[in-house]
Coordinates of C-alpha atoms in Angstrom, one line a residue:
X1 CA 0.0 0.0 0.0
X2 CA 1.1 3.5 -0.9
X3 CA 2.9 5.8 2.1
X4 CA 0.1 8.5 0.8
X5 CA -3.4 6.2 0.3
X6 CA -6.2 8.2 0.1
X7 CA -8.6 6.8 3.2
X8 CA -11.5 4.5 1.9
X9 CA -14.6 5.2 4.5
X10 CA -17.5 2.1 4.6
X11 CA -20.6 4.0 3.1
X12 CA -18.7 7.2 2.0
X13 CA -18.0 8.3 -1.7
X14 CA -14.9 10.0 -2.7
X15 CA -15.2 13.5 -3.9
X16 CA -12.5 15.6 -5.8
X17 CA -11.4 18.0 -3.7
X18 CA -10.6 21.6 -3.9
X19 CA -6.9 21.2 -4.6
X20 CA -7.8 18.9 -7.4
X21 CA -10.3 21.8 -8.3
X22 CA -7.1 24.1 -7.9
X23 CA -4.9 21.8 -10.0
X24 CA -7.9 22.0 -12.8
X25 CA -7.4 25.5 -13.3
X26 CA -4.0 25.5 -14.8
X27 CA -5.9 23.4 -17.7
X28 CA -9.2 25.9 -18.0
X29 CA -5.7 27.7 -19.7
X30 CA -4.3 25.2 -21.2
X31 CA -7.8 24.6 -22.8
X32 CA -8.0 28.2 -24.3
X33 CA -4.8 27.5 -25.8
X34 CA -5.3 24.6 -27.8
X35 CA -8.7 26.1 -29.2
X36 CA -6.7 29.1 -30.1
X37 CA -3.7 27.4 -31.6
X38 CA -6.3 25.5 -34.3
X39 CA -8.5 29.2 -34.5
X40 CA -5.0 30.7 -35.9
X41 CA -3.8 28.0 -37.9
X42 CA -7.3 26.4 -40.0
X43 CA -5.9 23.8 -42.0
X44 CA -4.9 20.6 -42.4
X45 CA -1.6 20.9 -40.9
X46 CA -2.7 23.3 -38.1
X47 CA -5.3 20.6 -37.3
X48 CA -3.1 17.7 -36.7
X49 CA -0.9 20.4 -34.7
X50 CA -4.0 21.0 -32.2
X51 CA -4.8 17.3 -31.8
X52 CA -1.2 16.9 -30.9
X53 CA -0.8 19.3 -28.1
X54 CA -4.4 18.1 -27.1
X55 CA -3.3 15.2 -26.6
X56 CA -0.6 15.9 -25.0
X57 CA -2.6 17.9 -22.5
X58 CA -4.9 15.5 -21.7
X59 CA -2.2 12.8 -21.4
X60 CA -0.8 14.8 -18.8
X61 CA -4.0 15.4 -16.7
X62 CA -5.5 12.3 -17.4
X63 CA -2.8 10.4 -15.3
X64 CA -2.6 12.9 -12.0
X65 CA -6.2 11.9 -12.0
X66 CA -6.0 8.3 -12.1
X67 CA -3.5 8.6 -9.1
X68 CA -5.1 11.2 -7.1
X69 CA -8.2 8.4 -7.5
X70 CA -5.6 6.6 -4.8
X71 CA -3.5 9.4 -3.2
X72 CA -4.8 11.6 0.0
X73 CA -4.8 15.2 -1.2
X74 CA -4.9 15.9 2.9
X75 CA -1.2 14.5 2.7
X76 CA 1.4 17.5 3.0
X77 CA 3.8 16.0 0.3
X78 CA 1.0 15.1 -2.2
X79 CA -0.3 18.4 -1.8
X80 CA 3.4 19.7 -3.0
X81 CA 3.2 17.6 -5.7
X82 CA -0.2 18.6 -7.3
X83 CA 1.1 22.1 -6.9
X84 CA 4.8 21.6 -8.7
X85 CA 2.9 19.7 -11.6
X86 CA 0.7 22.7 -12.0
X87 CA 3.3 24.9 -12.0
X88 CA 5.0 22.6 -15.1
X89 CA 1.7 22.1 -16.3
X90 CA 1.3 26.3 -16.8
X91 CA 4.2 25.9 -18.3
X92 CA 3.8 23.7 -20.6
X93 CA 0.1 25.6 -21.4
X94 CA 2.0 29.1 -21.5
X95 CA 4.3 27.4 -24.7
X96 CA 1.5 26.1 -26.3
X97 CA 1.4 28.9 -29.3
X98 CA 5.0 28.4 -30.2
X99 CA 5.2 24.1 -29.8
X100 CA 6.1 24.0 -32.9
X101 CA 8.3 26.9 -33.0
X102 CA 10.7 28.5 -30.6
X103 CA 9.0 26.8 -27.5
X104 CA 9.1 23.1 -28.5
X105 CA 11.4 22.4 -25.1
X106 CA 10.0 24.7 -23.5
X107 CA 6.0 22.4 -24.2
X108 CA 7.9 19.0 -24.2
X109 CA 10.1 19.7 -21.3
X110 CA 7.6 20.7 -19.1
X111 CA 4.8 17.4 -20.3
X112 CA 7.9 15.0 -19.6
X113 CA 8.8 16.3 -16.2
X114 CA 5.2 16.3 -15.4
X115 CA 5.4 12.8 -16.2
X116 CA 8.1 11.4 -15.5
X117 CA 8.5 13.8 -12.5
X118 CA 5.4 12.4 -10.6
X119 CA 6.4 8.9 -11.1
X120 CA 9.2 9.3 -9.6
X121 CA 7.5 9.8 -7.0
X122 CA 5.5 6.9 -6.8
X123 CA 8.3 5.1 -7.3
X124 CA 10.4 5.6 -5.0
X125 CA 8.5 7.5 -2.2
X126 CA 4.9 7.0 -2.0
X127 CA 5.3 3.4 -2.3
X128 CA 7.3 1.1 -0.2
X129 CA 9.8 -1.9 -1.5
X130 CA 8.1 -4.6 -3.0
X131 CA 4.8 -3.6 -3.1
X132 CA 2.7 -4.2 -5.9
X133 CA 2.2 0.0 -5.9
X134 CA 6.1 0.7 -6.7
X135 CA 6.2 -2.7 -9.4
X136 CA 3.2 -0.7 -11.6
X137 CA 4.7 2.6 -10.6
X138 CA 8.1 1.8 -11.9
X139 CA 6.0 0.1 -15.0
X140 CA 4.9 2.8 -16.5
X141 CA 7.7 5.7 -15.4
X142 CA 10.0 3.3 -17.9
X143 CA 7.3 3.9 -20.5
X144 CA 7.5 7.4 -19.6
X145 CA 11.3 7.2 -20.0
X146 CA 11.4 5.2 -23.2
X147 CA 8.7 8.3 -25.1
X148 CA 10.5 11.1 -23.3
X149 CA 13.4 10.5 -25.1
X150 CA 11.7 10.6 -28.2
X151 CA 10.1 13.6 -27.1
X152 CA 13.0 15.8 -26.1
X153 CA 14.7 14.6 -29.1
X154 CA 11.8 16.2 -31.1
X155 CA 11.8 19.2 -29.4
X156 CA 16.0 19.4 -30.1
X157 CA 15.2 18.6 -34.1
X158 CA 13.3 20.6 -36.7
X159 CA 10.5 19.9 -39.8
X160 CA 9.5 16.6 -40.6
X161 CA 12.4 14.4 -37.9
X162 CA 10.3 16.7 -35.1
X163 CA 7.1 15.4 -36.5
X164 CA 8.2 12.3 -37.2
X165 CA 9.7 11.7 -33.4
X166 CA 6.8 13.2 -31.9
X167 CA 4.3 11.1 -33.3
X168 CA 6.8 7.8 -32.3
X169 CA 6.1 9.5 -29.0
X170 CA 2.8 9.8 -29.0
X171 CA 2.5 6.5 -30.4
X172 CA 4.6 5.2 -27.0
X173 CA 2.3 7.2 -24.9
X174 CA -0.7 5.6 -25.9
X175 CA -0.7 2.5 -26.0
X176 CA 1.0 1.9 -22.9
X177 CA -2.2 1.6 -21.0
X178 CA -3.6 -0.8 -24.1
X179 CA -1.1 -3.6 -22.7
X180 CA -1.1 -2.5 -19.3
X181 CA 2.4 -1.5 -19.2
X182 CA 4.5 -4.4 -20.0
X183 CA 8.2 -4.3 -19.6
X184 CA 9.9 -7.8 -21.0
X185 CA 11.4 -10.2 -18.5
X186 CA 8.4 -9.1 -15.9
X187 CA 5.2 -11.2 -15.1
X188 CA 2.0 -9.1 -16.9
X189 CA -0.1 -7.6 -15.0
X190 CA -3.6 -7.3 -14.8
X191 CA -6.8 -4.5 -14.1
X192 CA -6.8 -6.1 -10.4
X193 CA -3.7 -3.8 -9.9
X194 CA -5.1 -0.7 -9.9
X195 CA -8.0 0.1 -7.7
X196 CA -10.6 2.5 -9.4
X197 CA -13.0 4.5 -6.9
X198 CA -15.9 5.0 -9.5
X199 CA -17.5 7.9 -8.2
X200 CA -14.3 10.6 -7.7
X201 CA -13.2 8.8 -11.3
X202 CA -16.2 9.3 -13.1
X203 CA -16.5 13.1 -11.1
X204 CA -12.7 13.9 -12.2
X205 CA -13.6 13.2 -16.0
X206 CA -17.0 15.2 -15.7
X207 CA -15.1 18.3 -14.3
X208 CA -13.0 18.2 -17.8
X209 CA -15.9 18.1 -19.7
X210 CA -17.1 20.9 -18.0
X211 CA -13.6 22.7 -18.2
X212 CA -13.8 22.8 -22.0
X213 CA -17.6 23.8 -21.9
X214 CA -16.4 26.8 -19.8
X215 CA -13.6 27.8 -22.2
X216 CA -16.3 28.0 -24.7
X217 CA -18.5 30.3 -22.7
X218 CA -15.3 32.2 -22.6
X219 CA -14.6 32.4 -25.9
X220 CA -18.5 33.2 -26.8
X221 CA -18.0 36.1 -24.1
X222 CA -14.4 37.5 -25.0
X223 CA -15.4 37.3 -28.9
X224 CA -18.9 39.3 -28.7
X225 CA -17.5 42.1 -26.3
X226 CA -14.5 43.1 -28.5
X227 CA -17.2 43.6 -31.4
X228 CA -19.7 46.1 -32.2
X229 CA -23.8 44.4 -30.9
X230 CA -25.9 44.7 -34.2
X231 CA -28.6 42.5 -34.8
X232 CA -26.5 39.5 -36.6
X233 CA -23.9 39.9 -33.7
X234 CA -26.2 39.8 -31.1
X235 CA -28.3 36.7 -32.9
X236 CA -24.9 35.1 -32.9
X237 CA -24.1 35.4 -29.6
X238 CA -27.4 33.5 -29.1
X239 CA -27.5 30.6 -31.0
X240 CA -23.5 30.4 -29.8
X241 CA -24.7 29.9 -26.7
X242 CA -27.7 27.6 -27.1
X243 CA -25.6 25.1 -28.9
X244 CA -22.9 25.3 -25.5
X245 CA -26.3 24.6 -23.3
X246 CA -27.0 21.5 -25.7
X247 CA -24.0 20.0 -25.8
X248 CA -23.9 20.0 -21.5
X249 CA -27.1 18.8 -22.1
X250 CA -26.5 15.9 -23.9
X251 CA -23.8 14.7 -21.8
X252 CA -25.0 15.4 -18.6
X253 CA -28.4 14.8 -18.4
X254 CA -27.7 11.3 -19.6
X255 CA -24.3 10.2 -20.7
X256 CA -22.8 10.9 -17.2
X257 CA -25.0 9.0 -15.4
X258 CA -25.0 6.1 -17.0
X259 CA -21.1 5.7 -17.7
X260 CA -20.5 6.4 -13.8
X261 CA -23.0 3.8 -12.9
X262 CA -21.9 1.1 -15.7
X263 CA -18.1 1.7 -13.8
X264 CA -19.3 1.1 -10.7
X265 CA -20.7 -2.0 -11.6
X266 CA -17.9 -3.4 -13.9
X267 CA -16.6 -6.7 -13.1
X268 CA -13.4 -4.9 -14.3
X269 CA -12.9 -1.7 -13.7
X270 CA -9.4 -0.8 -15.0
X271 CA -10.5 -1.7 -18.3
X272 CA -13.5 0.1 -18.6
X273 CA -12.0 3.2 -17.3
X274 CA -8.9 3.3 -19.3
X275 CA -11.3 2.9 -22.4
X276 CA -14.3 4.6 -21.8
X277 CA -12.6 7.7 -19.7
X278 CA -9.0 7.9 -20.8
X279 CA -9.4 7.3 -24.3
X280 CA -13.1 8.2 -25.5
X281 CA -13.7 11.6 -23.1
X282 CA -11.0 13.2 -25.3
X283 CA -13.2 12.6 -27.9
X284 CA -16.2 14.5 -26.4
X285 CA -13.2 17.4 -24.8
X286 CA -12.3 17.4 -28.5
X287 CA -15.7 18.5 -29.8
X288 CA -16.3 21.0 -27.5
X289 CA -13.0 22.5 -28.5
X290 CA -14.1 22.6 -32.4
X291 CA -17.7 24.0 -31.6
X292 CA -16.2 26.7 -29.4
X293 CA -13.8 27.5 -32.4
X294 CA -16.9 27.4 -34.7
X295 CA -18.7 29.6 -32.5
X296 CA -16.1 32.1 -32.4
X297 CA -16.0 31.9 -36.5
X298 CA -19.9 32.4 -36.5
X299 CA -19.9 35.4 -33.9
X300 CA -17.3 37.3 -36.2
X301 CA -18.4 36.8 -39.5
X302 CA -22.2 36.2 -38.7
X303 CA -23.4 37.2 -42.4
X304 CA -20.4 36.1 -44.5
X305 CA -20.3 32.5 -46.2
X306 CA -17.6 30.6 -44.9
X307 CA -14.6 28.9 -46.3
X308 CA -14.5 25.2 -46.3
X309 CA -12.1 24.9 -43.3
X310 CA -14.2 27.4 -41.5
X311 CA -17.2 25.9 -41.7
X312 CA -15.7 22.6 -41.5
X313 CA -15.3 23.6 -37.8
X314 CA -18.2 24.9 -37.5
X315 CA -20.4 21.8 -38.3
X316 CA -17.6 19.4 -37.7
X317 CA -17.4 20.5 -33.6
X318 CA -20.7 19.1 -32.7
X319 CA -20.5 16.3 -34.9
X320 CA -17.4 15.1 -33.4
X321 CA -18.9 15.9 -29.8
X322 CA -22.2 13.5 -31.1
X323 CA -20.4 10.6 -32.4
X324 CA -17.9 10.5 -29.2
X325 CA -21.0 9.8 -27.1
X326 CA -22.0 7.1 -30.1
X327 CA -18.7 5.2 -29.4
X328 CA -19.2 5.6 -25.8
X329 CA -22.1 4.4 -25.4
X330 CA -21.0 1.0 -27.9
X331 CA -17.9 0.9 -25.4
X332 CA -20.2 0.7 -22.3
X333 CA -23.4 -1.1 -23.2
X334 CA -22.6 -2.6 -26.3
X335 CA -25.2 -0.9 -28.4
X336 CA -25.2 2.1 -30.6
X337 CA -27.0 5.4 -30.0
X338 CA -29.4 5.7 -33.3
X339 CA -30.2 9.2 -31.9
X340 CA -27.2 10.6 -31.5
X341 CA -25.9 8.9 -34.9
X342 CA -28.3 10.8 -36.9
X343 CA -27.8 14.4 -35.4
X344 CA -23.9 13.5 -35.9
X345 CA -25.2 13.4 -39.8
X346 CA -27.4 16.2 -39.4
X347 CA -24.7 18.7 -38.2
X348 CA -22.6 17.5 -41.9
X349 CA -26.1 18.0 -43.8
X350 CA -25.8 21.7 -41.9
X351 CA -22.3 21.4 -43.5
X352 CA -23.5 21.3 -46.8
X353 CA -26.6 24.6 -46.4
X354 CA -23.4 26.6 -45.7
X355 CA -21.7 26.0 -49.4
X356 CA -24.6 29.1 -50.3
X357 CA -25.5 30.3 -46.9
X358 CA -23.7 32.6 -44.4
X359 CA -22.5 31.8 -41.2
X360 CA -26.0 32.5 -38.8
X361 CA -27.7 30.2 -41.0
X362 CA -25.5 27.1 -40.2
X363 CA -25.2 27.9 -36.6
X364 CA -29.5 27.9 -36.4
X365 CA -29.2 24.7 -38.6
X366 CA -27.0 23.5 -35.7
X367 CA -29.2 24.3 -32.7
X368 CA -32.1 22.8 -34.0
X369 CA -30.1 19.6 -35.0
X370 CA -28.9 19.6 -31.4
X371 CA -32.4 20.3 -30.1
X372 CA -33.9 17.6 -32.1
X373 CA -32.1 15.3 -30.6
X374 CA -32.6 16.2 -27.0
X375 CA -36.2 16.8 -27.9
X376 CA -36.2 13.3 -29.8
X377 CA -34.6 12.0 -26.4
X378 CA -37.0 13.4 -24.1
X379 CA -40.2 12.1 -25.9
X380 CA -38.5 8.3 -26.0
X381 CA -38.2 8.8 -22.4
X382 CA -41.8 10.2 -21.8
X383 CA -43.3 7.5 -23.8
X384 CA -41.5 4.7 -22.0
X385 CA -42.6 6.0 -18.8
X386 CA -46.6 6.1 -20.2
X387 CA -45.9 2.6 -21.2
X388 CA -44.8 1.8 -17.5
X389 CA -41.2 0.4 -18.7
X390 CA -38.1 1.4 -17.3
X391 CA -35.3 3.9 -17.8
X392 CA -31.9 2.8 -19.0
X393 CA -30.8 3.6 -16.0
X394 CA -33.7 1.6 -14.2
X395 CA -32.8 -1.6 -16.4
X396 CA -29.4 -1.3 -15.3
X397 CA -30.1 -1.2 -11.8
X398 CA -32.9 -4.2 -12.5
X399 CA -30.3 -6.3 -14.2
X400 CA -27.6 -6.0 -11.3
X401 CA -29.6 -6.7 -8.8
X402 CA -31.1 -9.8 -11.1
X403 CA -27.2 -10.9 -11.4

C-alpha cells in the first residue's frame, strides 16, 4: 500500500477535492490554448498540430487523476506535488502557441517532467519496496522514459524528424495503458492492480468536460465584447450559446449517469476506465474544443459565407462531440445510440446549407439539429414511462440486482 493512500470510508463516496479543483485551473488555460492554436492555424496541418498538443494535455491530466483516485490530497507532500505539476503544467500551457516553433522544449520539457516527475515519485516515495504499488509505478515511469526521449529529441530537431519523433512518442504514450504496461522479462499484470474509486473517477472526468464547456462560454464572451452588438452579432451570440447549453445537455443529463453507474458496476474496472474515460472523453473534450472555435468563427463573420475549413469547424465540432458519445455508449453497453448517430449526420447536412448560406444560417441549422435530438430523447423517455417500462438507468439497476 502507498505511504500516501487516500482513506477509503464504509458507506462514503470519494469526492474531488478543492486542490484537485485548484490543479484544474492551470488546464481551463491550457484549454484556451489549444482552441486558439487551431482558430490561428485552419488547416490541415494546423489541425493535426492541435490534436497533438491536445493530446498531450490530456495525457498529462488524465494520469494525475487516475492517481489522485488513490492518493490523500490531505497528505502534505502530495499536496506539493499537485502544486509543482501545476506549475509545469502552466508551463507547458504558456508554450503552447509556439510548440512547434521556438517553445518546442520549452512544451515538451515541461509534459515530460510532469510525467516522469510524478512517477518518480511513486516510485520511489509514495510506495514502499516490494509492493505491488512501486512494481506498476516503476512500469509505467519506464514507459515514460522510453517516449521522453523521443520527445525531447523532437523538441532538439526541426521539420519533418520533429514530426516524425513526436508522433513515435505519442505513439509510445498511448498504447502503454492498451497492454497495461508491459516491460519484457516481468510477469503481466492485470486491471486487479489498480483500484478504481468509481464515483471521484467518473466526477474527475465530468469536471474536464465541463472545463472545455467553460472555455467555450469564454470564448462566446471575450469574442462578442470586443465587437460592435448589431442584430446579426447579437443573434450570434445566441445561438452560440444555445448550442454550448445543448452540448452539457446531452452529456449530462444522460451520458454521465450512466457511464458512472456502468463503472461502478464493472466486473473490471481498469479496463473500462482506461477505455471509456482515458481514451473516449478526449473525444467528447475534442468536440467542444471545435464547436467553441466554430462559435467564435460564426460570432465574427455572422453574415459572410464561410470557407470550407471554416465551416468545416463549424459543423464538424458538434459532430465530433455526437459521435464521441455514439462510441461511448457502444464501449459501455454494447449498443449504438441511433439518436445521437443521426444528429452527428445532421450537423454535416448543416455542413453542406453553408456552401450558399452565411454563417447564422448554419449555426440555427445546428441548434435545431442539437435540439432535435434532445427533444427526440426526451419524448423516447416520456413515452416509456406512459408505457410503465423502465429507464436505461432503471434496467441497469434491474439487471444487477437480477445478477
Amino acid at each position: 500500500m502507498s505511504r500516501f493512500q487516500r482513506l477509503h470510508r464504509p458507506g462514503e463516496e470519494q469526492r474531488a477535492t478543492t486542490l484537485e479543483l485548484f490543479y484544474d485551473l492551470v488546464f481551463v488555460f491550457a484549454i484556451t490554448q489549444v482552441s486558439h492554436l487551431l482558430l490561428n492555424h485552419l488547416t490541415w496541418e494546423g489541425a493535426g498540430q492541435a490534436l497533438l498538443v491536445l493530446l498531450v494535455v490530456w495525457w498529462a491530466w488524465n494520469y494525475t487523476a487516475w492517481v489522485t483516485n488513490e492518493l490523500d490530497p490531505e497528505s502534505i507532500v502530495v499536496r506539493a506535488l499537485l502544486i509543482a505539476l501545476m506549475l509545469a503544467s502552466l508551463l507547458m500551457a504558456v508554450a503552447i502557441p509556439g510548440a512547434f516553433g521556438d517553445r518546442a522544449l520549452l512544451f515538451v520539457g515541461s509534459y515530460v517532467a510532469i510525467q516522469v516527475g510524478r512517477h518518480v515519485f511513486l516510485t520511489f516515495v509514495a510506495a514502499p519496496s516490494g509492493t505491488i504499488e512501486r512494481e506498476r509505478a516503476g512500469r509505467i515511469l519506464t514507459w515514460f522514459a522510453a517516449a521522453g526521449a523521443l520527445w525531447l529529441g523532437g523538441g532538439f530537431a526541426h521539420g519533418p524528424a520533429r514530426t516524425a519523433l513526436w508522433l513515435a512518442a505519442l505513439a509510445v504514450d498511448y498504447a502503454a495503458p492498451l497492454v497495461l504496461f508491459w516491460v519484457p522479462g516481468r510477469p503481466r499484470l492485470s486491471g486487479a492492480t489498480w483500484e478504481v474509486g468509481a464515483a471521484h473517477f467518473a466526477e474527475r472526468f465530468q469536471l474536464f468536460v465541463i472545463i472545455a464547456l467553460g472555455e467555450s462560454i469564454v470564448i462566446i464572451g471575450a469574442t462578442t465584447a470586443g465587437l460592435r452588438l448589431d442584430a446579426a452579432t447579437v443573434v450570434a451570440f445566441g445561438l452560440a450559446f444555445l448550442e454550448s447549453a445543448a452540448l452539457w445537455w446531452l452529456y449530462f443529463s444522460y451520458v454521465a449517469t450512466i457511464a458512472q453507474r456502468r463503472l461502478e458496476l464493472a466486473v473490471d474496472r481498469t479496463r473500462l476506465a482506461r477505455d471509456a474515460y482515458t481514451y473516449l472523453h478526449v473525444t467528447i473534450v475534442a468536440g467542444v474544443i471545435v464547436s467553441a472555435v466554430g462559435d467564435e468563427l460564426v460570432i465574427a463573420h455572422p453574415t459572410e459565407e464561410l470557407t470550407g475549413a471554416q465551416l468545416a469547424a463549424v459543423v464538424g465540432g458538434p459532430a465530433l462531440y455526437l459521435l464521441a458519445h455514439v462510441a461511448l455508449r457502444l464501449r459501455m453497453t454494447g449498443t449504438p445510440s441511433g439518436k445521437r448517430l443521426l444528429g452527428a449526420l445532421g450537423c454535416a447536412a448543416a455542413g453542406g446549407v453553408g456552401a450558399f448560406a452565411p454563417a447564422l444560417v448554419v449555426a440555427a441549422l445546428l441548434v435545431v439539429v442539437l435540439m432535435a435530438v434532445i427533444g427526440w430523447e426526451q419524448l423516447a423517455a416520456a413515452r416509456r414511462t406512459a408505457r410503465g417500462e423502465p429507464s436505461p438507468l432503471e434496467r441497469l439497476e434491474a439487471s444487477t440486482r437480477g445478477a
